[in-house]
C-alpha atoms as one frame of an Amber mdcrd trajectory, in Angstrom:
protein
  71.497  62.490  83.472  71.415  65.288  81.147  74.833  65.920  79.336  77.074
  68.660  79.938  79.058  70.645  77.528  82.282  72.660  78.095  82.994  75.229
  76.172  85.562  77.450  76.476  84.948  80.399  74.294  88.514  81.964  73.548
  89.013  84.779  71.853  91.217  83.560  69.023  90.645  79.696  69.928  87.259
  77.658  70.909  88.032  74.365  73.244  84.544  72.176  73.389  83.862  68.850
  74.484  82.086  66.827  77.282  81.803  67.210  81.403  84.519  64.624  83.302
  86.578  63.611  79.631  89.541  64.112  79.717  90.834  65.963  76.596  88.203
  68.543  74.691  86.512  67.238  71.332  87.054  69.903  69.587  89.940  73.052
  69.604  88.868  74.958  66.403  89.377  78.805  65.655  86.438  81.357  67.209
  86.258  83.029  63.839  85.057  82.904  60.111  87.875  83.259  57.611  87.332
  83.497  53.725  89.885  82.869  51.379  91.081  84.635  48.709  90.352  82.281
  45.894  86.682  81.570  47.643  83.292  83.665  47.874  81.555  81.358  50.502
  82.892  82.095  54.657  84.608  78.813  56.129  83.578  78.625  60.127  85.784
  76.892  63.218  87.412  73.541  62.183  87.323  74.109  58.230  90.026  76.630
  58.661  92.121  73.606  60.318  91.103  71.514  56.942  93.650  70.113  54.870
  92.647  70.367  51.500  91.674  74.733  53.102  93.279  77.515  51.269  94.766
  79.354  54.076  96.586  82.225  51.753  95.072  85.801  52.174  92.310  84.737
  54.220  89.589  87.622  55.532  89.159  86.867  59.309  85.486  87.866  60.848
  85.573  87.454  64.553  83.455  87.638  67.429  85.843  89.193  69.819  87.797
  92.559  69.374  89.860  93.432  72.888  88.921  89.879  74.489  85.076  90.856
  74.520  82.361  89.463  72.532  81.146  91.875  70.548  79.007  90.112  67.324
  76.664  87.894  68.936  75.239  86.805  65.567  78.464  85.181  64.783  79.252
  84.089  67.538  75.997  81.385  67.277  76.756  80.572  64.153  80.396  79.603
  65.176  78.706  77.564  68.371  76.153  76.379  66.383  78.507  74.011  63.924
  81.239  73.660  67.094  78.048  72.309  68.987  75.921  70.026  66.799  78.600
  68.969  63.968  81.555  68.779  66.550  80.488  67.446  69.714  76.722  66.164
  68.155  75.366  67.548  71.125  71.197  68.356  71.191  71.126  71.809  73.089
  67.473  70.758  74.568  68.675  67.983  76.478  72.154  69.579  77.804  73.181
  71.733  79.879  75.969  74.110  79.289  79.697  75.620  81.413  81.013  78.597
  79.805  83.497  79.964  80.515  83.860  83.863  80.151  86.528  86.967  80.551
  86.551  88.420  83.905  84.786  92.324  83.852  82.506  90.799  81.118  80.105
  93.341  80.726  76.034  93.246  81.920  74.873  93.933  77.666  77.047  91.091
  76.687  75.926  88.726  79.592  72.601  89.801  78.186  73.439  88.233  74.777
  74.981  85.679  75.618  72.140  84.346  77.774  70.099  85.037  74.497  72.295
  83.511  72.130  72.574  79.944  74.698  68.729  80.197  75.851  66.421  81.368
  73.208  69.036  80.517  69.940  70.795  77.359  71.009  68.196  76.154  73.198
  69.746  74.669  76.135  68.776  73.683  79.208  70.559  74.975  81.949  73.741
  77.146  82.339  76.600  78.412  84.448  79.060  80.885  83.834  82.792  80.807
  85.178  85.801  82.415  84.512  89.456  81.322  83.652  91.220  81.735  86.845
  88.635  79.905  89.310  89.007  76.506  87.144  93.075  76.121  86.293  93.542
  76.560  90.299  90.837  73.628  90.757  92.611  71.734  88.005  96.035  72.183
  89.312  95.254  71.352  92.792  93.407  68.310  91.572  96.467  67.042  89.883
  98.978  67.563  92.337 100.446  65.242  95.051  97.509  65.533  98.226 100.276
  66.703 100.811 101.956  68.409  97.894 101.712  72.520  98.385  99.495  73.436
  95.663  96.677  70.685  96.358  96.743  72.167  99.823  96.870  76.048  99.319
  93.649  78.139  99.388  94.951  80.707  97.302  96.962  81.134  94.400  98.188
  83.497  91.862  97.188  83.350  88.150  98.847  84.625  85.614  96.456  84.072
  82.243  98.085  85.301  79.239  95.686  84.738  76.466  94.555  86.203  73.054
  93.835  89.365  73.842  95.289  90.465  76.967  96.844  89.042  80.011  95.473
  89.160  83.537  96.862  88.234  86.684  94.659  87.280  89.365  94.169  85.829
  92.988  91.816  82.881  93.341  90.766  82.265  97.181  89.016  79.050  97.589
  88.303  78.951  94.149  86.764  81.620  94.444  88.352  84.543  92.531  88.487
  88.294  93.771  87.676  90.380  90.801  89.124  92.813  93.376  92.398  92.340
  93.045  92.887  91.079  89.210  95.155  93.336  86.875  94.715  93.164  82.861
  97.483  93.576  80.731  96.258  94.367  77.021  98.291  92.319  75.576  98.528
  89.050  74.575  98.776  86.440  71.723  97.407  88.465  69.085  99.764  91.028
  69.707 102.474  89.211  69.432 101.032  87.274  66.338 100.322  91.208  64.489
 104.025  92.284  66.135 106.325  88.668  64.258 104.088  90.209  61.004 105.657
  93.569  61.187 108.697  92.048  61.251 108.801  89.234  59.221 107.485  91.919
  56.138 109.957  94.453  57.072 112.885  92.119  56.761 111.700  89.899  54.345
 108.668  89.026  52.488 105.203  91.053  52.953 103.226  89.006  55.330 100.761
  91.321  56.772  97.324  89.880  55.422  99.177  86.242  56.447  97.696  85.892
  59.939  97.216  82.813  60.000 100.136  81.759  58.355 101.951  83.761  60.496
 100.358  82.687  63.933 102.043  79.208  63.225 105.347  79.521  62.518 104.945
  81.890  66.032 103.495  78.993  68.088 105.960  76.135  65.736 109.116  78.850
  66.321 109.718  81.123  68.744 110.520  80.702  72.128 110.916  82.383  74.982
 114.136  84.222  76.113 116.300  83.974  79.166 119.108  85.995  78.673 118.203
  88.355  75.531 121.567  90.278  75.343 123.062  86.942  74.995 121.055  84.995
  72.523 121.399  88.798  70.070 124.721  87.955  69.634 124.192  83.993  68.819
 121.931  84.910  66.694 124.408  87.955  64.293 126.277  84.321  63.567 126.323
  83.870  59.616 125.092  80.977  58.253 125.210  77.113  60.538 127.117  79.152
  63.456 123.526  80.505  64.166 121.824  78.315  66.555 118.759  80.614  66.034
 119.259  80.102  61.901 115.167  78.460  60.557 113.625  78.559  57.562 109.256
  78.738  57.257 107.967  77.602  53.497 105.228  79.469  52.300 102.404  77.895
  50.532 102.200  77.493  47.043  98.522  76.450  46.663  99.173  73.350  44.292
 101.943  71.045  46.308 100.429  72.060  49.633  98.369  74.065  51.644  99.884
  74.605  54.454 103.233  76.358  55.618 105.765  74.001  57.240 109.169  74.104
  59.021 111.720  73.313  56.752 114.017  71.031  58.580 112.719  70.450  62.355
 115.987  69.407  63.167 117.642  73.051  62.073 114.792  74.903  64.464 115.320
  72.823  67.546 118.748  73.359  67.670 118.917  76.358  70.058 117.798  73.560
  73.096 121.400  71.844  72.880 122.728  75.402  74.596 123.198  75.716  78.197
 121.140  77.537  80.325 120.806  81.050  80.350 125.031  80.845  79.073 126.554
  80.603  76.062 130.522  80.781  75.325 130.139  84.708  73.925 128.792  85.992
  76.842 130.608  88.938  78.047 132.515  89.107  74.235 132.191  91.804  71.751
 131.174  90.500  68.904 133.136  92.327  65.765 131.744  91.810  62.419 133.701
  90.864  59.477 133.416  92.456  56.246 131.951  89.199  55.203 129.145  89.278
  57.358 128.607  92.497  56.743 128.083  92.045  52.851 126.371  89.221  53.994
 123.424  91.106  56.132 123.966  93.372  53.340 122.249  90.535  50.519 119.907
  89.546  53.259 118.036  92.651  53.231 118.043  92.494  49.226 114.633  91.483
  48.325 114.285  88.351  46.892 110.283  88.367  44.288 110.293  85.240  43.565
 111.103  83.240  47.278 108.151  80.818  48.978 109.945  80.915  52.111 111.294
  83.490  55.195 114.379  83.343  57.332 114.168  83.793  61.077 116.587  84.119
  63.798 116.480  86.972  66.673 112.629  87.529  65.089 112.164  83.818  67.297
 113.026  85.151  70.695 112.894  89.134  70.741 108.904  89.412  71.289 107.662
  91.969  73.589 108.214  91.536  77.210 105.319  90.177  78.121 105.483  86.483
  78.063 107.966  84.771  80.789 108.962  81.577  81.602 108.188  80.100  85.314
 112.230  79.413  86.745 112.768  83.223  86.056 109.987  84.137  86.585 110.308
  82.744  90.058 114.019  84.625  90.476 111.886  88.122  90.419 109.182  87.243
  92.633 111.078  85.545  95.405 112.648  89.000  96.774 109.416  90.104  96.938
 107.496  88.017  99.474 108.406  87.289 102.792 110.870  84.696 103.607 107.811
  82.924 106.007 106.091  82.568 102.945 106.502  79.624 100.936 106.208  80.106
  96.725 105.589  77.256  94.518 105.246  78.444  91.009 103.956  75.307  87.909
 103.074  75.777  84.601 100.491  73.430  82.869 101.299  70.624  81.158  99.139
  72.092  78.527  97.936  75.966  78.493  95.552  75.372  75.325  94.084  72.860
  77.103  94.250  73.649  81.573  90.925  75.981  81.877  88.419  73.459  79.956
  89.823  70.343  81.733  89.250  72.707  85.068  85.628  72.879  84.126  84.913
  69.333  82.522  85.992  68.350  86.490  83.530  70.878  87.967  80.967  69.451
  85.400  81.588  66.524  86.809  80.786  67.305  90.255  77.522  65.861  91.598
  76.212  69.332  92.641  76.941  70.973  89.773  73.054  71.465  88.249  72.218
  73.206  91.137  74.790  75.720  90.677  73.474  76.117  86.963  70.410  78.576
  86.009  67.289  76.786  84.331  65.834  77.966  81.220  62.560  78.429  83.152
  64.573  80.408  85.535  65.730  82.746  83.311  62.222  83.435  81.175  60.709
  83.727  84.770  63.583  86.219  86.186  65.669  87.221  83.355  69.553  87.808
  83.055  69.870  90.276  84.705  68.816  88.558  88.666  70.275  85.298  86.981
  73.814  86.358  86.612  73.793  87.231  90.115  74.283  83.314  91.242  77.470
  83.877  90.319  78.852  86.985  91.453  81.324  85.693  93.724
């Protein structure tokens, strides 16, 4: 039996591995980058190398607004991931590819051309993220639990370029019920770039650095108004204040959090409440002077501070506990509602694909290279219509 390569091809990250495995072999950026100090373009995992200088990196992505726009660039990234990182031979392997919902036919044809003609895979199966998440979550829950017995679920997928709310029934996504919001992780990174650049240091060209700071330091606030009051406190009394050190290109080529313990102080706060709740904050002259000092630009700084920027992001982000509080009044009383968050949101879709790829009848669900050559992309793709 041939091996099955599972490829979750996201706009920000590629998750790649083999069917039946617990975790992907590689989780790498789906882009090419060229540092300002070099003329060489770095591909995918090369951007994660410790010796790579990611300061002022020019980035080229094959995806824009959630859809593939540059198949040639995507082919170059896939070729490195599959042949170098996975060490797989496409001619003896099948491919399970995760595509965005509502993928236009022209992009589907370009994808099939790369898969069969350029890379030479022997067969292909195309899946969407919501159905794979439903499959994986149902498989890991107790057999008598609600999530395992449920025939339907609503999957909210916050991705790199957009957010989808997709109903899934018996492992099939109902496309006519999907709602899409053109807001995702990329928008949050750009928003944080603007905040930091306006208040501290100009980092508008440092996408990878700000992205790293966002993933390490930002969180979801369940009580924005109360957290804003806490964020106005000076010095060590501010539980959100933390420092991110920028790379200098000499002693360290990566940014890092200056004090992990300081950055995690907010975790010890009571959930949704604080001693300052409902108490108006009166600014003293010392607090006003400190804020004015903070506004003055220091051109020699190699670090920046974050306070309310850590949670003051567009409200598309949510917490399962808060979502249940809002959703329960909208659902009939005789309906049971169970809201779960994935143990690892980055790998959840891939794990569902790995589970599907290890099923005995997977090969019968694929389209083969000979079928593609005989029937063409459009007719072959009808097999994946729901």
